[in-house]
mmCIF file with all atom_site columns, C-alpha atoms in Angstrom:
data_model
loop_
_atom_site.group_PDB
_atom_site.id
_atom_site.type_symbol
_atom_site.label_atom_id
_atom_site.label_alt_id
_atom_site.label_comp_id
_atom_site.label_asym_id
_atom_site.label_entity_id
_atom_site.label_seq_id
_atom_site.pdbx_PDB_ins_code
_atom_site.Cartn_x
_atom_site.Cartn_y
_atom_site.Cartn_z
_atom_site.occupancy
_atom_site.B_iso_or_equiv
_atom_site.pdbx_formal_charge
_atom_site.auth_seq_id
_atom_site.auth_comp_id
_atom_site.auth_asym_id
_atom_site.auth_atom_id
_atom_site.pdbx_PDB_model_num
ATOM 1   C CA . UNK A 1 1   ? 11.546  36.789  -50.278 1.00 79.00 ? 1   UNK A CA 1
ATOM 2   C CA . UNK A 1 2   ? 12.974  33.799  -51.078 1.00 79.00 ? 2   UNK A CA 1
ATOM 3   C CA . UNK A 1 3   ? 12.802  32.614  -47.180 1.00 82.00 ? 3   UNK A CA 1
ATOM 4   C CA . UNK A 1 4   ? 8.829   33.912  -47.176 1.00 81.00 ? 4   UNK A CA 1
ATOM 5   C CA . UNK A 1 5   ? 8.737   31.068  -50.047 1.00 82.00 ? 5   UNK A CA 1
ATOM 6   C CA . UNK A 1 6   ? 10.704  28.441  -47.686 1.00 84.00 ? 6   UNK A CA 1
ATOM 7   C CA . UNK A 1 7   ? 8.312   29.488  -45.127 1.00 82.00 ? 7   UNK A CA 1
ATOM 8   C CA . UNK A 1 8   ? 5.572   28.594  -47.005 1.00 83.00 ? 8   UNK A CA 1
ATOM 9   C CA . UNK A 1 9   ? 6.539   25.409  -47.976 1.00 83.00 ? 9   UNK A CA 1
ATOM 10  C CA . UNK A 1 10  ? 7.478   24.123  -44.730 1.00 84.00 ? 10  UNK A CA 1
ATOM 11  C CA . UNK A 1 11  ? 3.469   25.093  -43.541 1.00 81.00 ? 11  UNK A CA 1
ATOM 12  C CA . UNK A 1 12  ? 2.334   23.064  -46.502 1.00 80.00 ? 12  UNK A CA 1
ATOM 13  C CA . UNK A 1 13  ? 4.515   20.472  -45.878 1.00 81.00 ? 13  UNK A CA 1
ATOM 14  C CA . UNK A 1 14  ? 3.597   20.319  -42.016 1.00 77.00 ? 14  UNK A CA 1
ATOM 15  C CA . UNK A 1 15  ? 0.191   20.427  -42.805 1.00 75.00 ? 15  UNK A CA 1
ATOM 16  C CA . UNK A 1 16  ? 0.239   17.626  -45.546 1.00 71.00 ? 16  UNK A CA 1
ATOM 17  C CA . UNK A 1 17  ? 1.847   16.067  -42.757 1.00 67.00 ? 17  UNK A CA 1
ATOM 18  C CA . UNK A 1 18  ? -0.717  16.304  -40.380 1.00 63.00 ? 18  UNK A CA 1
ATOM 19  C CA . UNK A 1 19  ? -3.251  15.156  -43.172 1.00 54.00 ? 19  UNK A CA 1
ATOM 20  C CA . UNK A 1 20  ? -1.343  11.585  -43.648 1.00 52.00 ? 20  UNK A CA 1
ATOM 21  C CA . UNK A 1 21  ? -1.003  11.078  -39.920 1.00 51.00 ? 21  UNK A CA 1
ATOM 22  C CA . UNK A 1 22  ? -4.993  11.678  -39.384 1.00 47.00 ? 22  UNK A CA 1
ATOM 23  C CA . UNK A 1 23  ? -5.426  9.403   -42.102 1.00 45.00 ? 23  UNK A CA 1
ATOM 24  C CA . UNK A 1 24  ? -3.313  6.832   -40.796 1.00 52.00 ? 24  UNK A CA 1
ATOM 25  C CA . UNK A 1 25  ? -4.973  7.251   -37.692 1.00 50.00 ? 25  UNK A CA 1
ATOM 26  C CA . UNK A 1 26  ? -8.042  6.356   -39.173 1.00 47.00 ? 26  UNK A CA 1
ATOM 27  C CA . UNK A 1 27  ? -6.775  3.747   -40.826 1.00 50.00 ? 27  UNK A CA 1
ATOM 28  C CA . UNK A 1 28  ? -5.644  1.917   -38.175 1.00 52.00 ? 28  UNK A CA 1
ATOM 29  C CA . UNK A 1 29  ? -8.583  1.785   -36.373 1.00 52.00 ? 29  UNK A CA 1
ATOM 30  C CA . UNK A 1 30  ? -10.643 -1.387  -37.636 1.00 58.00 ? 30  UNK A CA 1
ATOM 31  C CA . UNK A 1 31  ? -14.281 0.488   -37.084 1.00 58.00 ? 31  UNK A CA 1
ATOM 32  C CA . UNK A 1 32  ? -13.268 3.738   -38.548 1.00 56.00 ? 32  UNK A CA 1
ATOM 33  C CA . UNK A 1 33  ? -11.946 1.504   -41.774 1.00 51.00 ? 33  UNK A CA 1
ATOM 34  C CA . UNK A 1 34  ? -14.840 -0.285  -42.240 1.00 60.00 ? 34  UNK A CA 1
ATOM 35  C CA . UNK A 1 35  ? -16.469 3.138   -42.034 1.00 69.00 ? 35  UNK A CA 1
ATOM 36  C CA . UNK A 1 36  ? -14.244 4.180   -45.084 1.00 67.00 ? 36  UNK A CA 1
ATOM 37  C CA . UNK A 1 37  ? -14.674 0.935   -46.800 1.00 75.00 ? 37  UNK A CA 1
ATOM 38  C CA . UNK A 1 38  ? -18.500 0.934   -47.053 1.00 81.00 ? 38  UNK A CA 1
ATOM 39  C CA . UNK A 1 39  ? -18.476 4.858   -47.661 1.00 84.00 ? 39  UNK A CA 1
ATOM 40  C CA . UNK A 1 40  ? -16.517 4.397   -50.546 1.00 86.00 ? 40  UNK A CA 1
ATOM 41  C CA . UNK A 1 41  ? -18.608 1.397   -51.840 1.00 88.00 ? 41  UNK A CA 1
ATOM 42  C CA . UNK A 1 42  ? -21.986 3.673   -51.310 1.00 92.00 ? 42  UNK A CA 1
ATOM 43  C CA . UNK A 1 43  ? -20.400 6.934   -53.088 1.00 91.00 ? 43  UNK A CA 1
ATOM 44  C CA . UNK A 1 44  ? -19.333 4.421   -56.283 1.00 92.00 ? 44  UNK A CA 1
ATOM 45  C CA . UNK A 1 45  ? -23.213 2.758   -56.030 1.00 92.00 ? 45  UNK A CA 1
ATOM 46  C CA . UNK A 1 46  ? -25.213 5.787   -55.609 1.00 92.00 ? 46  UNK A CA 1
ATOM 47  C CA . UNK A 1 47  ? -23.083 7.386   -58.271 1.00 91.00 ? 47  UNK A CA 1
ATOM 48  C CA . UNK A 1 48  ? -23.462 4.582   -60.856 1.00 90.00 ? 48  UNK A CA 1
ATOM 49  C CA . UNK A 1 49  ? -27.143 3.428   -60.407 1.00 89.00 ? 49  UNK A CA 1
ATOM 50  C CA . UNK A 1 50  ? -30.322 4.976   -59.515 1.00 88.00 ? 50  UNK A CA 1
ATOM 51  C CA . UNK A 1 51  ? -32.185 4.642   -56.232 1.00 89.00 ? 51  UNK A CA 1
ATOM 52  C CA . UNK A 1 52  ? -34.486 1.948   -55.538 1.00 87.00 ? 52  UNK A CA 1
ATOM 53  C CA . UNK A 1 53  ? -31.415 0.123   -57.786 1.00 88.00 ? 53  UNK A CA 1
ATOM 54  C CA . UNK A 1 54  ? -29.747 -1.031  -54.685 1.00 92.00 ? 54  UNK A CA 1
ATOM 55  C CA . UNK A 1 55  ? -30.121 -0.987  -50.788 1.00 93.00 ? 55  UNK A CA 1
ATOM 56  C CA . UNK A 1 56  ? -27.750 -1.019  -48.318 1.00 93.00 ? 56  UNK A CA 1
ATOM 57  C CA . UNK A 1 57  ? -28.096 -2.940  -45.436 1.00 90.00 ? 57  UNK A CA 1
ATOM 58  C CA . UNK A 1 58  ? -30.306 -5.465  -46.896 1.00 91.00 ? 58  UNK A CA 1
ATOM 59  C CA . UNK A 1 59  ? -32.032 -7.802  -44.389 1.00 92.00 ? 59  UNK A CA 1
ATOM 60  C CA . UNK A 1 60  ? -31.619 -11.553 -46.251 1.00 93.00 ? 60  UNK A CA 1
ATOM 61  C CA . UNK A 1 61  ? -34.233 -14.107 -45.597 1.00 93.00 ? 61  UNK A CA 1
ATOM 62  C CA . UNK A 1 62  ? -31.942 -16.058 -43.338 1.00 94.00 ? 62  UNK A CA 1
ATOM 63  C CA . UNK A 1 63  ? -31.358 -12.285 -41.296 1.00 94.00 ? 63  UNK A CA 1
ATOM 64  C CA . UNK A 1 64  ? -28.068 -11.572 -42.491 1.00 94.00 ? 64  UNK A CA 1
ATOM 65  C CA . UNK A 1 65  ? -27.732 -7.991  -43.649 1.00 93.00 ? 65  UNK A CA 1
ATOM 66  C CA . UNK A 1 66  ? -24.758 -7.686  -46.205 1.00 94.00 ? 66  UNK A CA 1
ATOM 67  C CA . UNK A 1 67  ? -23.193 -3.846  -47.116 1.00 92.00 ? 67  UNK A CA 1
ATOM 68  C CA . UNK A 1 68  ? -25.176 -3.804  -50.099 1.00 92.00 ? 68  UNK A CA 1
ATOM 69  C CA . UNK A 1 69  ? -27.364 -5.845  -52.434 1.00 94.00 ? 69  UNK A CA 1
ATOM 70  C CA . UNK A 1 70  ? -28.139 -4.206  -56.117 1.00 93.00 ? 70  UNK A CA 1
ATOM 71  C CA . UNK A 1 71  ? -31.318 -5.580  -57.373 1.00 90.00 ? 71  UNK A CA 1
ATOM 72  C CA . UNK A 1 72  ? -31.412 -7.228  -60.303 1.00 85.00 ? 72  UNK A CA 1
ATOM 73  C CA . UNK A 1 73  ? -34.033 -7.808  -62.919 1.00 82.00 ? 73  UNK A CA 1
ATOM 74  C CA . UNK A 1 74  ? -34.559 -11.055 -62.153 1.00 79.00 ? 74  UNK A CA 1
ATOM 75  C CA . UNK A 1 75  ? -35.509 -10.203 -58.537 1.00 79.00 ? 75  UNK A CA 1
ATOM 76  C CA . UNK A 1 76  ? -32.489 -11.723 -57.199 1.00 88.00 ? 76  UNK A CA 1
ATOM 77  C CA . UNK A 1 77  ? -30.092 -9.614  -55.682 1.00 93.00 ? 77  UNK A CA 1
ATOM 78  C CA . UNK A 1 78  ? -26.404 -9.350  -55.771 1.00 94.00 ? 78  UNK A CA 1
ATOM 79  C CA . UNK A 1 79  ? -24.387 -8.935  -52.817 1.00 95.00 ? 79  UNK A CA 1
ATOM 80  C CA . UNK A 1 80  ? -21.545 -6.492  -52.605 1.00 95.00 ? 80  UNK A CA 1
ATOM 81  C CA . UNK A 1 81  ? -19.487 -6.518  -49.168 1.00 92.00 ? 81  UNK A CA 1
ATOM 82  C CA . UNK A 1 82  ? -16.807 -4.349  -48.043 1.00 89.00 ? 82  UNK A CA 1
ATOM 83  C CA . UNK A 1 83  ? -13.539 -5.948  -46.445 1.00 84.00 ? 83  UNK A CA 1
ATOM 84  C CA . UNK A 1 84  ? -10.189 -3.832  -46.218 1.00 75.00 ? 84  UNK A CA 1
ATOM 85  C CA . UNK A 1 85  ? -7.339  -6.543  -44.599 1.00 72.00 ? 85  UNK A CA 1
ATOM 86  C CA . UNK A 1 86  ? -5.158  -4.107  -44.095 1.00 74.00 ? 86  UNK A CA 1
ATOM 87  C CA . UNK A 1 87  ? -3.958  -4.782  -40.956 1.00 78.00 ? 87  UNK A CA 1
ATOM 88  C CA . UNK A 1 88  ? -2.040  -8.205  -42.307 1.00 78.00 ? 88  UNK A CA 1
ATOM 89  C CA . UNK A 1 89  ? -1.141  -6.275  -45.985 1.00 78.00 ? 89  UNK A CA 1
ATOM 90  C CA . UNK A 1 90  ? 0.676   -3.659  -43.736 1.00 79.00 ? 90  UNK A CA 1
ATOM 91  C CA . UNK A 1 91  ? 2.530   -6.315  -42.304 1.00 81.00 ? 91  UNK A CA 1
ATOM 92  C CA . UNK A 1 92  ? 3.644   -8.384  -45.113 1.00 81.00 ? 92  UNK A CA 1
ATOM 93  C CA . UNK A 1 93  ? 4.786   -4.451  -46.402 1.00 82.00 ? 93  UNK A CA 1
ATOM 94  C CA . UNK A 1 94  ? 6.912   -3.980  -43.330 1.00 85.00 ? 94  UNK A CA 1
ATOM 95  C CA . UNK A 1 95  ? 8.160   -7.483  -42.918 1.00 85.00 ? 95  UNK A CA 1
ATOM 96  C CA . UNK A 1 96  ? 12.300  -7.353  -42.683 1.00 88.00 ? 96  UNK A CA 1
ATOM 97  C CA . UNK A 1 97  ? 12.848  -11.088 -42.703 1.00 89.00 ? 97  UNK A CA 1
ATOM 98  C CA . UNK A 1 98  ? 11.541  -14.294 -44.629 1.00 89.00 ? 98  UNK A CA 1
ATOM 99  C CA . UNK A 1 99  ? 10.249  -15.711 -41.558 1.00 90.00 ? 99  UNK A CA 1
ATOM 100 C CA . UNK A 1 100 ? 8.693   -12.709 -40.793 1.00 88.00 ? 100 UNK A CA 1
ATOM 101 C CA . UNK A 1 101 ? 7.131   -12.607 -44.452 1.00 87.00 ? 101 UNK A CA 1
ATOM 102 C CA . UNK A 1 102 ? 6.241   -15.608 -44.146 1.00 90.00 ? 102 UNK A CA 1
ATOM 103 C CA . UNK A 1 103 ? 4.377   -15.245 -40.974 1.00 90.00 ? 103 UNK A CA 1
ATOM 104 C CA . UNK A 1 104 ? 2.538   -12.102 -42.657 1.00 87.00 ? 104 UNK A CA 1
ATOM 105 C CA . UNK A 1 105 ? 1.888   -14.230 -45.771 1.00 88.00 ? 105 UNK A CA 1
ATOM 106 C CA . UNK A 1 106 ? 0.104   -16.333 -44.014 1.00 91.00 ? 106 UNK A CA 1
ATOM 107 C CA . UNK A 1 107 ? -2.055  -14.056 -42.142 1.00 90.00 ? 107 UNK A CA 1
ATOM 108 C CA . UNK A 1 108 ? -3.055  -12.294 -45.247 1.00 86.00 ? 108 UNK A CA 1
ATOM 109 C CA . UNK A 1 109 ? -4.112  -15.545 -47.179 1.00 89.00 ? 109 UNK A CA 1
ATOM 110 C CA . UNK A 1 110 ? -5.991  -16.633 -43.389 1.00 91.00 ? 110 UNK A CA 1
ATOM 111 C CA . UNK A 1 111 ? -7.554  -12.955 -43.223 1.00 90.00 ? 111 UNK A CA 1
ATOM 112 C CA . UNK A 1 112 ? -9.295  -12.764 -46.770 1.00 90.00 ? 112 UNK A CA 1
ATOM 113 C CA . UNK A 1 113 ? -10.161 -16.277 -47.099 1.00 93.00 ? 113 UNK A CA 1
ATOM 114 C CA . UNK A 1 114 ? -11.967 -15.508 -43.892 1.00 93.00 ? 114 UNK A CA 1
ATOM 115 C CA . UNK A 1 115 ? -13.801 -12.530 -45.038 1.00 92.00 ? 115 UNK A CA 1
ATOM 116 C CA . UNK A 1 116 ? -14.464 -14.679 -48.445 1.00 94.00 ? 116 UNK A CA 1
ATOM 117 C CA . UNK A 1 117 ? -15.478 -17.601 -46.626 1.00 95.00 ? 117 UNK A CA 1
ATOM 118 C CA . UNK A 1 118 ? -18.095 -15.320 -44.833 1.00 94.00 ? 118 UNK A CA 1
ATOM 119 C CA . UNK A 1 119 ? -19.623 -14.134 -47.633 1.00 95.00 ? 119 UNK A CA 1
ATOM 120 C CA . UNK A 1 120 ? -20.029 -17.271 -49.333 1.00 95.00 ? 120 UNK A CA 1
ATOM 121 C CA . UNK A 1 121 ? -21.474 -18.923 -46.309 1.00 95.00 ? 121 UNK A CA 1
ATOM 122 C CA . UNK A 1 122 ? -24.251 -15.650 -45.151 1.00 95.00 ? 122 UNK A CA 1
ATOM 123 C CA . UNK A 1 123 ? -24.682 -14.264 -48.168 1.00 95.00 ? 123 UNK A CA 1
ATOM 124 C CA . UNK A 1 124 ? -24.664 -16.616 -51.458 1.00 94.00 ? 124 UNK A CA 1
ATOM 125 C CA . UNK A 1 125 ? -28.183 -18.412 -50.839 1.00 93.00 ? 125 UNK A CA 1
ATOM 126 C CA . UNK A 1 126 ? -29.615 -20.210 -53.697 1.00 92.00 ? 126 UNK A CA 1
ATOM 127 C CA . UNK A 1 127 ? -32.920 -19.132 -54.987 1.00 90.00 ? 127 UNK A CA 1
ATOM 128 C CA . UNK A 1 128 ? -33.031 -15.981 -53.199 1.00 93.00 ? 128 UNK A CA 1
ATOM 129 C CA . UNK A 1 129 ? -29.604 -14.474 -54.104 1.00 93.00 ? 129 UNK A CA 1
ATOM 130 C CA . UNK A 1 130 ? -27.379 -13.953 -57.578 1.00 93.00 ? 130 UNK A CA 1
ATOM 131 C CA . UNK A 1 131 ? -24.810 -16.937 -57.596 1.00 93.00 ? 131 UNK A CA 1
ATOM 132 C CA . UNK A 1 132 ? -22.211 -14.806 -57.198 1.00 94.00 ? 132 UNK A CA 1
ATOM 133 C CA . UNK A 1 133 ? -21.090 -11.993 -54.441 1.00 96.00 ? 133 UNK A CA 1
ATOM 134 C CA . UNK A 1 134 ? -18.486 -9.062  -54.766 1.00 95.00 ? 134 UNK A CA 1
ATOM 135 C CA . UNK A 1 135 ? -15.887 -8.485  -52.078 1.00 94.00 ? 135 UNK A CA 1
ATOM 136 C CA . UNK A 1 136 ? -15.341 -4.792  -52.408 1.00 93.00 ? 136 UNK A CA 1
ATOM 137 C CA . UNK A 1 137 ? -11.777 -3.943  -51.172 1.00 89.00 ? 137 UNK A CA 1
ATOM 138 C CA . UNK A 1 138 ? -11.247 -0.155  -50.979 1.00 86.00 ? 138 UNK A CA 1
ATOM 139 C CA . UNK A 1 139 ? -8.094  0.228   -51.909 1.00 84.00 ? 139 UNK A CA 1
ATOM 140 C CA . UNK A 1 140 ? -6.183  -0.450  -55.575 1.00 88.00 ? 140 UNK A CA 1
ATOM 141 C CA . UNK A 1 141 ? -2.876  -1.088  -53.516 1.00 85.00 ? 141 UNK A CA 1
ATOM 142 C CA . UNK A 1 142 ? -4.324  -3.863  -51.351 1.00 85.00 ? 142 UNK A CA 1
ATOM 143 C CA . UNK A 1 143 ? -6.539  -5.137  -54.060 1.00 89.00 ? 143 UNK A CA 1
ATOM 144 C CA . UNK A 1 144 ? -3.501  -5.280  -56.070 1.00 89.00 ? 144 UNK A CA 1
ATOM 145 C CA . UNK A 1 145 ? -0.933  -7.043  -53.524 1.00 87.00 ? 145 UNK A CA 1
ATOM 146 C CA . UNK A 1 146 ? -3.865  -9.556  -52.906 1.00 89.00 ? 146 UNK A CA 1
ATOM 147 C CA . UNK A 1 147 ? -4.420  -10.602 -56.537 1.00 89.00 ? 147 UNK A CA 1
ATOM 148 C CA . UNK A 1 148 ? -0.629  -10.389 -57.732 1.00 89.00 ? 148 UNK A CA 1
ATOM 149 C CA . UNK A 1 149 ? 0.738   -12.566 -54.539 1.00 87.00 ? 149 UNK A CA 1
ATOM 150 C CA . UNK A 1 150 ? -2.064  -14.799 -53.762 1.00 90.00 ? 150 UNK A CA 1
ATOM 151 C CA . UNK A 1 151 ? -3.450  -16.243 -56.884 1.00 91.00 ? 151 UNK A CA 1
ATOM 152 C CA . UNK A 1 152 ? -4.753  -19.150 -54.651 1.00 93.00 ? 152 UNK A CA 1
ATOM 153 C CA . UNK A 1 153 ? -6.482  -17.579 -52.518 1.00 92.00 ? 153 UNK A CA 1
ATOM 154 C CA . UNK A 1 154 ? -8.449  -15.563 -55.806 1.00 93.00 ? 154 UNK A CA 1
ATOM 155 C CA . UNK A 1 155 ? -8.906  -19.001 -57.156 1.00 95.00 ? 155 UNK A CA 1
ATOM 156 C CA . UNK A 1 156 ? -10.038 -20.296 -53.908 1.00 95.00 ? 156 UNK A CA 1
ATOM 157 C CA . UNK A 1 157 ? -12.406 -16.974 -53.515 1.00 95.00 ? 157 UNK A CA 1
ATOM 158 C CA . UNK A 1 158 ? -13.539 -17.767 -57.716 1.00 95.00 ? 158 UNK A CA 1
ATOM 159 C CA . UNK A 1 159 ? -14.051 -21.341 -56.353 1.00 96.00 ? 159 UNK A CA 1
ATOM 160 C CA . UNK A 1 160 ? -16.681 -19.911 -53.849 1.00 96.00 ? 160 UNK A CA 1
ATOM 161 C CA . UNK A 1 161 ? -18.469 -17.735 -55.841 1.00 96.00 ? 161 UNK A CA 1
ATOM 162 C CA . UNK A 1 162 ? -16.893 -14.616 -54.760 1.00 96.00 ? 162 UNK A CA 1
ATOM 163 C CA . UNK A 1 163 ? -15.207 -12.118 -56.927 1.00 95.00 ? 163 UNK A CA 1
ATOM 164 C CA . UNK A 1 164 ? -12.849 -9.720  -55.497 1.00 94.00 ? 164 UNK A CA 1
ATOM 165 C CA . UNK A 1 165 ? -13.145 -6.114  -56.924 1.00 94.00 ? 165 UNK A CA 1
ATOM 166 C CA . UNK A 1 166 ? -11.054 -3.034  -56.575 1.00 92.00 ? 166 UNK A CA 1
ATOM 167 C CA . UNK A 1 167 ? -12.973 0.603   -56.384 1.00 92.00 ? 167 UNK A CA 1
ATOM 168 C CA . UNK A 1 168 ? -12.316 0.556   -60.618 1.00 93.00 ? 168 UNK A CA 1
ATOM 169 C CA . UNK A 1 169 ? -13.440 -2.860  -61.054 1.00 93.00 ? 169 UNK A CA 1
ATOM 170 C CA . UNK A 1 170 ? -16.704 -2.039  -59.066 1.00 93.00 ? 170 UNK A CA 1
ATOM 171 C CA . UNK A 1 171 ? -17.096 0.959   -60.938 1.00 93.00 ? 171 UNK A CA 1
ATOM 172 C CA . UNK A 1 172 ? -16.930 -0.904  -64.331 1.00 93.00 ? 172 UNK A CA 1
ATOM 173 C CA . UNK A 1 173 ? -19.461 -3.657  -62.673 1.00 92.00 ? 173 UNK A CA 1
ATOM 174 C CA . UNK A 1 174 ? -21.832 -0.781  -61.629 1.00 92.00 ? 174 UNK A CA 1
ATOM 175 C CA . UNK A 1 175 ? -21.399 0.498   -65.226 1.00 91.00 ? 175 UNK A CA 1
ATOM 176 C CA . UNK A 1 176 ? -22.184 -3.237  -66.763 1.00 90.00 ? 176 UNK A CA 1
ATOM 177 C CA . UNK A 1 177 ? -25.392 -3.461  -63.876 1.00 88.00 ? 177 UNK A CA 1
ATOM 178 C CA . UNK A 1 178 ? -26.796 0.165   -64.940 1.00 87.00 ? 178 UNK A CA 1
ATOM 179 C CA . UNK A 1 179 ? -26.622 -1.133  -68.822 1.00 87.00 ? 179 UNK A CA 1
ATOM 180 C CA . UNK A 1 180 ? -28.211 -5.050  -67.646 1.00 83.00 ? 180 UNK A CA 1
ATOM 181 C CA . UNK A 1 181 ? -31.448 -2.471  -65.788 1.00 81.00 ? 181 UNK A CA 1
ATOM 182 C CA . UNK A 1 182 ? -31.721 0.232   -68.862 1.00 82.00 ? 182 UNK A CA 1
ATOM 183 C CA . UNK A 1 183 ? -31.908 -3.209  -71.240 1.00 81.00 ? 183 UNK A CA 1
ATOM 184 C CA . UNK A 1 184 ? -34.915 -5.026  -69.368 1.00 75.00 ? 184 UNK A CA 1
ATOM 185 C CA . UNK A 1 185 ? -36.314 -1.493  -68.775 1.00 75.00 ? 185 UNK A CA 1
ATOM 186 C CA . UNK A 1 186 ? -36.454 -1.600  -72.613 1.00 79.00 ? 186 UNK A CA 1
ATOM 187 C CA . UNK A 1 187 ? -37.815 -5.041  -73.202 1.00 77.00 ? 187 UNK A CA 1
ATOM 188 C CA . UNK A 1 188 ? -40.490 -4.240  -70.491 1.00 74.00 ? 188 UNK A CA 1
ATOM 189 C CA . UNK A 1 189 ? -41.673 -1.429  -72.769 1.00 75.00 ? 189 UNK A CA 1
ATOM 190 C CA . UNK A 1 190 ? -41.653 -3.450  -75.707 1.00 75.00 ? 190 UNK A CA 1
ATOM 191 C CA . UNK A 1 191 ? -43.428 -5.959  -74.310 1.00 70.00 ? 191 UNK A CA 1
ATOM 192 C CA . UNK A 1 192 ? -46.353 -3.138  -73.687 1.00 72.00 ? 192 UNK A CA 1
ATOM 193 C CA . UNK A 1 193 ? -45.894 -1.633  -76.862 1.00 64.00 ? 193 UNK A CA 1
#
């Protein structure tokens, strides 16, 4: 009996196994990340707001087409874009020497000023978009090593307009959006009234 039970455990273990290995397979692979990235933005969006709220794969006026834009009452959208920098995270993570921390430091501030950068410059456009834009990155972990070992490059991003936000941080912004659209929703029907 008690080796059935050992038995057992070892297939659950080999199969959790196998689970974390596909995963890290994905992982790895930029196109499949982005993928997961932007699938878990839409399942926290189409979760939190109702449709014709948001669209995904907006086309801006100057034909840039961020993840996602949630419209606004004001008719101005705001821009949500998924970035995962992963790749240079992983590396600071596995780093065994201070050069080679350095070297990874650096590449992390280079890769999400980058992506920050980008969405400042495509996607903040005055007039036609909010003043601000999210950077939606997917993970807590990674959200977490960027904001608690580069508080420059946040400032920098705050700087730019762009906000950095975990998956609970856009949840909680969804949550504050969905109450913004139910309040002008009311005023409209006051107005009527």
């Amino acid at each position: 009996e008690r080796l059935a039970v050992i038995d057992s455990a070892q297939k659950n273990i080999t199969d959790l196994a196998s689970h974390v290995t596909s995963l890290r397979d994905v992982l790895a692979n930029k196109q499949a990340r982005g993928a997961f990235g932007q699938g878990r933005m839409e399942a926290i969006i189409q979760d939190g707001l109702p449709k014709g709220a948001y669209e995904f794969q907006f086309t801006l006026k100057n034909g840039k087409r961020p993840d996602c834009v949630v419209l606004l009452p004001d008719q101005r959208p705001l821009v949500i874009d998924a970035k995962f920098p992963l790749e240079a995270i992983t590396a600071l993570r596995e780093s065994k020497t201070e050069d080679e921390r350095k070297l990874a430091a650096q590449r992390v501030r280079q890769d999400v000023m980058k992506h920050v950068t980008d969405i400042a410059e495509k996607y903040l456009i005055p007039g036609e978009t909010q003043g601000t834009a999210l950077m939606f990155v997917p993970s807590e972990s990674v959200y977490a090593e960027v904001h608690d070992g580069f508080d420059d490059v946040v400032q920098k991003a705050y700087r730019l307009q762009v906000m950095l936000v975990s998956p609970t941080l856009l949840m909680l912004a969804i949550q504050v959006i969905q109450q913004i659209q139910k309040d002008s929703q009311m005023r409209q029907a006051a107005d009527q009234i």
